[in-house]
Short mmCIF file of C-alpha atoms in Angstrom, two decimals:
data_model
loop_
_atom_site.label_atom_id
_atom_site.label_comp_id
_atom_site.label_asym_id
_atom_site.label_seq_id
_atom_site.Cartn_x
_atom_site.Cartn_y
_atom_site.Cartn_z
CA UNK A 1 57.60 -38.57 182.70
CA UNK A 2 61.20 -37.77 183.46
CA UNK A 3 62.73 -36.50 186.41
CA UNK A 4 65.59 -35.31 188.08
CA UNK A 5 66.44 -36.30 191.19
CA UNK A 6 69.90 -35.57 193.30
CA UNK A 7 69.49 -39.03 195.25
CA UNK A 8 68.86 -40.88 192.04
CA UNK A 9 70.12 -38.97 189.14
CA UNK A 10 67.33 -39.11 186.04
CA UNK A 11 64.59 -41.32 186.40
CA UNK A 12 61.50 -42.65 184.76
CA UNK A 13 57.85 -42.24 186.76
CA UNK A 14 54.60 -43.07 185.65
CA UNK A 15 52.36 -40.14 185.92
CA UNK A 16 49.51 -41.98 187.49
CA UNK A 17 52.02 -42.55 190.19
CA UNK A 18 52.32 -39.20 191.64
CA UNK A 19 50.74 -38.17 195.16
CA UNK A 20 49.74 -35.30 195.57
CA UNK A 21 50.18 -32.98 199.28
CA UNK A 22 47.20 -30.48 199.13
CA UNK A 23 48.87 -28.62 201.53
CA UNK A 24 52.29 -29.53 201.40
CA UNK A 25 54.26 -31.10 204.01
CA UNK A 26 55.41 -29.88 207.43
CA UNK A 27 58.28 -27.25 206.85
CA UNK A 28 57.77 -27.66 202.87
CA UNK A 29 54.04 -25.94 202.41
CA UNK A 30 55.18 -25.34 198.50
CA UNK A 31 56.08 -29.06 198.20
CA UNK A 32 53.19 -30.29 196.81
CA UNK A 33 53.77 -33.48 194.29
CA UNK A 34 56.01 -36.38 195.09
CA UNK A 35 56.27 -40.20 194.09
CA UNK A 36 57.38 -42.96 196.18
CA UNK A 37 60.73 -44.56 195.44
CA UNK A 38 61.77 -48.00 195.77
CA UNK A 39 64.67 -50.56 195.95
CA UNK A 40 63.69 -53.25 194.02
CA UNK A 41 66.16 -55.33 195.61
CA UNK A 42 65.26 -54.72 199.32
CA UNK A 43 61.31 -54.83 198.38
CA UNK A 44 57.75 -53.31 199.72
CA UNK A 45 59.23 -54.18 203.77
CA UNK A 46 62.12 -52.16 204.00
CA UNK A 47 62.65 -47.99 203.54
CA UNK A 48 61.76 -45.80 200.51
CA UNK A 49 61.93 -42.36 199.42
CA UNK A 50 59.46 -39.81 199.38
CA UNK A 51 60.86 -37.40 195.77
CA UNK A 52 59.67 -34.65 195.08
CA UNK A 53 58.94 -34.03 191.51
CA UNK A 54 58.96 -30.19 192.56
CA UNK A 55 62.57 -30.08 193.83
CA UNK A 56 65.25 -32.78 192.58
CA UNK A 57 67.06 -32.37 195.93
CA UNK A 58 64.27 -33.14 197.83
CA UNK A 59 63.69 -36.86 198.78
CA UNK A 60 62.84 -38.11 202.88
CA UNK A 61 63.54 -41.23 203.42
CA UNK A 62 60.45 -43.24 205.11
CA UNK A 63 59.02 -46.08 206.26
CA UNK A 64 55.94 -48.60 207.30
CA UNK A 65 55.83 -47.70 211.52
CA UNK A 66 54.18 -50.90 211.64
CA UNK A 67 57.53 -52.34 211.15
CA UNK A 68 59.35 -51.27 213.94
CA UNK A 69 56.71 -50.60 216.00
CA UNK A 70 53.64 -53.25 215.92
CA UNK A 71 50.88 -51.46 217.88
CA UNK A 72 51.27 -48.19 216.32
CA UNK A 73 48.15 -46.54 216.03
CA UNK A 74 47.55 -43.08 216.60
CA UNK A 75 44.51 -40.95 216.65
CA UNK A 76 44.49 -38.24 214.18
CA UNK A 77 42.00 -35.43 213.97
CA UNK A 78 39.24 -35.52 211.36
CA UNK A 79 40.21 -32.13 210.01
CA UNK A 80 43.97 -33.10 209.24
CA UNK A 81 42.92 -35.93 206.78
CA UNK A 82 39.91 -34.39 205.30
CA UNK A 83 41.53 -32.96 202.00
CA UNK A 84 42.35 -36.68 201.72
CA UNK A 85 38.45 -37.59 200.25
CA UNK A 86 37.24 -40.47 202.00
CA UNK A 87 39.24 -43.14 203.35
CA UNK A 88 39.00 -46.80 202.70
CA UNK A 89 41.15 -48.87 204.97
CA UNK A 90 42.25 -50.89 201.98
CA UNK A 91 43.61 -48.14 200.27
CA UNK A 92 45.21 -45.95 203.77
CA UNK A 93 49.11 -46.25 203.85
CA UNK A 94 50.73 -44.48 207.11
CA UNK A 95 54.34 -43.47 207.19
CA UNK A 96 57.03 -41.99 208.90
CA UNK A 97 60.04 -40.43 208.11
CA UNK A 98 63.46 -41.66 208.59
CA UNK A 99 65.97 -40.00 210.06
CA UNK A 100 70.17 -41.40 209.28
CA UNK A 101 72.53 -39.47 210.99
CA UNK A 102 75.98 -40.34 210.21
CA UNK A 103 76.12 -42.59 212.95
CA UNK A 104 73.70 -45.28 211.71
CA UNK A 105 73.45 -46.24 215.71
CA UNK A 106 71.32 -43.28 216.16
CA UNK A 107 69.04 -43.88 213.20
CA UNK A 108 65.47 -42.66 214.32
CA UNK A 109 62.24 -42.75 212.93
CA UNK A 110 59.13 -39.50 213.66
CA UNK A 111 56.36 -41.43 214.92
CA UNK A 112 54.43 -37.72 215.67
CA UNK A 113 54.46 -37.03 212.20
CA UNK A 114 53.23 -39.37 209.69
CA UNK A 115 52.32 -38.76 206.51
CA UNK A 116 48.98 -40.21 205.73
CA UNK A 117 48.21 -41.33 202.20
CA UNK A 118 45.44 -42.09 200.61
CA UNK A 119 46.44 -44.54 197.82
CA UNK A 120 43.41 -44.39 196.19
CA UNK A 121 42.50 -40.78 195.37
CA UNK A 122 46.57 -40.26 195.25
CA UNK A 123 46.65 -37.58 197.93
CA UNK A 124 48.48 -37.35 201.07
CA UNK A 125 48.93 -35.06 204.40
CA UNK A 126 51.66 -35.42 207.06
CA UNK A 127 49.81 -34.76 210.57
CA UNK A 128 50.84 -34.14 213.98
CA UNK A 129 50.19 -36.45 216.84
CA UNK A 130 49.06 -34.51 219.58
CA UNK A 131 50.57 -35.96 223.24
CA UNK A 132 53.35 -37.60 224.41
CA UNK A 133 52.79 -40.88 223.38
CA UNK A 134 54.91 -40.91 220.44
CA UNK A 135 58.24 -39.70 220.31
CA UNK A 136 60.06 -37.61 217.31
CA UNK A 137 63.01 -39.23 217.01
CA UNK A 138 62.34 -43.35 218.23
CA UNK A 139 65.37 -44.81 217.57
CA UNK A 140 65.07 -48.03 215.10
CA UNK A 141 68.81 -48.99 214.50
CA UNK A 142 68.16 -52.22 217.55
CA UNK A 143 65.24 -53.03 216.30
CA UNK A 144 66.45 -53.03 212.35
CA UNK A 145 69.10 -54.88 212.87
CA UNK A 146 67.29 -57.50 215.33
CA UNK A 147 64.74 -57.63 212.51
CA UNK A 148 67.98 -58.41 210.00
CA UNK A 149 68.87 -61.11 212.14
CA UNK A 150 66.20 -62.61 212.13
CA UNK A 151 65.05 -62.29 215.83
#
């Protein structure tokens, strides 16, 4: 299948590789099929983008939490991730969206929204962590480029 993208101009997507959003995602209810893009130089450990095959112009940037932030672990309610089917632990990716501001210095990451995905049935939600133990925008820009440094 082709698609047009605004990020990535015309691209090539296997159809088995398309997640679907029963509900769409936070902001974006009618949003409701995307497919994970990534840069095959940079690999699996870095950040990819969340396309919509809906809306060309729509991609979010995202990323593994576990990355910048080892002992992230929230609790999510049953009811958000029960249009997922059931989860195996083998097959549950979390991530969070990536926020780059012109100033890369104030690059930040959602850690009260991540987007749950269910590799295995191909469906996804994006929750909301109730509390105030993560923040919205945790900035990631120290952290990245201690991480590129090889700290």
């Amino acid at each position: 299948m082709i698609i047009q993208t605004k990020v990535f101009g015309e691209i090539t997507i296997d159809e088995e590789k398309i997640i679907t959003f029963p509900k769409g995602i936070v902001g974006f209810p009618d949003l409701t099929e995307f497919t994970m893009i990534h840069d095959e130089e940079t690999g699996a450990g870095s950040i990819h983008w969340l396309q919509s095959i809906q809306e060309p112009a729509f991609a979010m940037p995202v990323m593994d939490p576990l990355l910048i932030k080892e002992d992230y672990n929230p609790e999510v309610e049953e009811e958000w991730i029960k249009p997922l089917g059931e989860l195996n632990p083998e097959e549950l990716l979390v991530l969070v969206t990536v926020t780059v501001p012109g100033d890369l210095t104030k690059m930040s990451v959602n850690l009260r929204g991540p987007i749950v995905i269910n590799a295995g049935a191909k469906k996804a939600c994006q929750v909301i962590i109730e509390g105030d133990e993560y923040q919205v925008k945790y900035p990631i820009y120290d952290i990245l480029q201690a991480k590129k440094a090889g700290e």
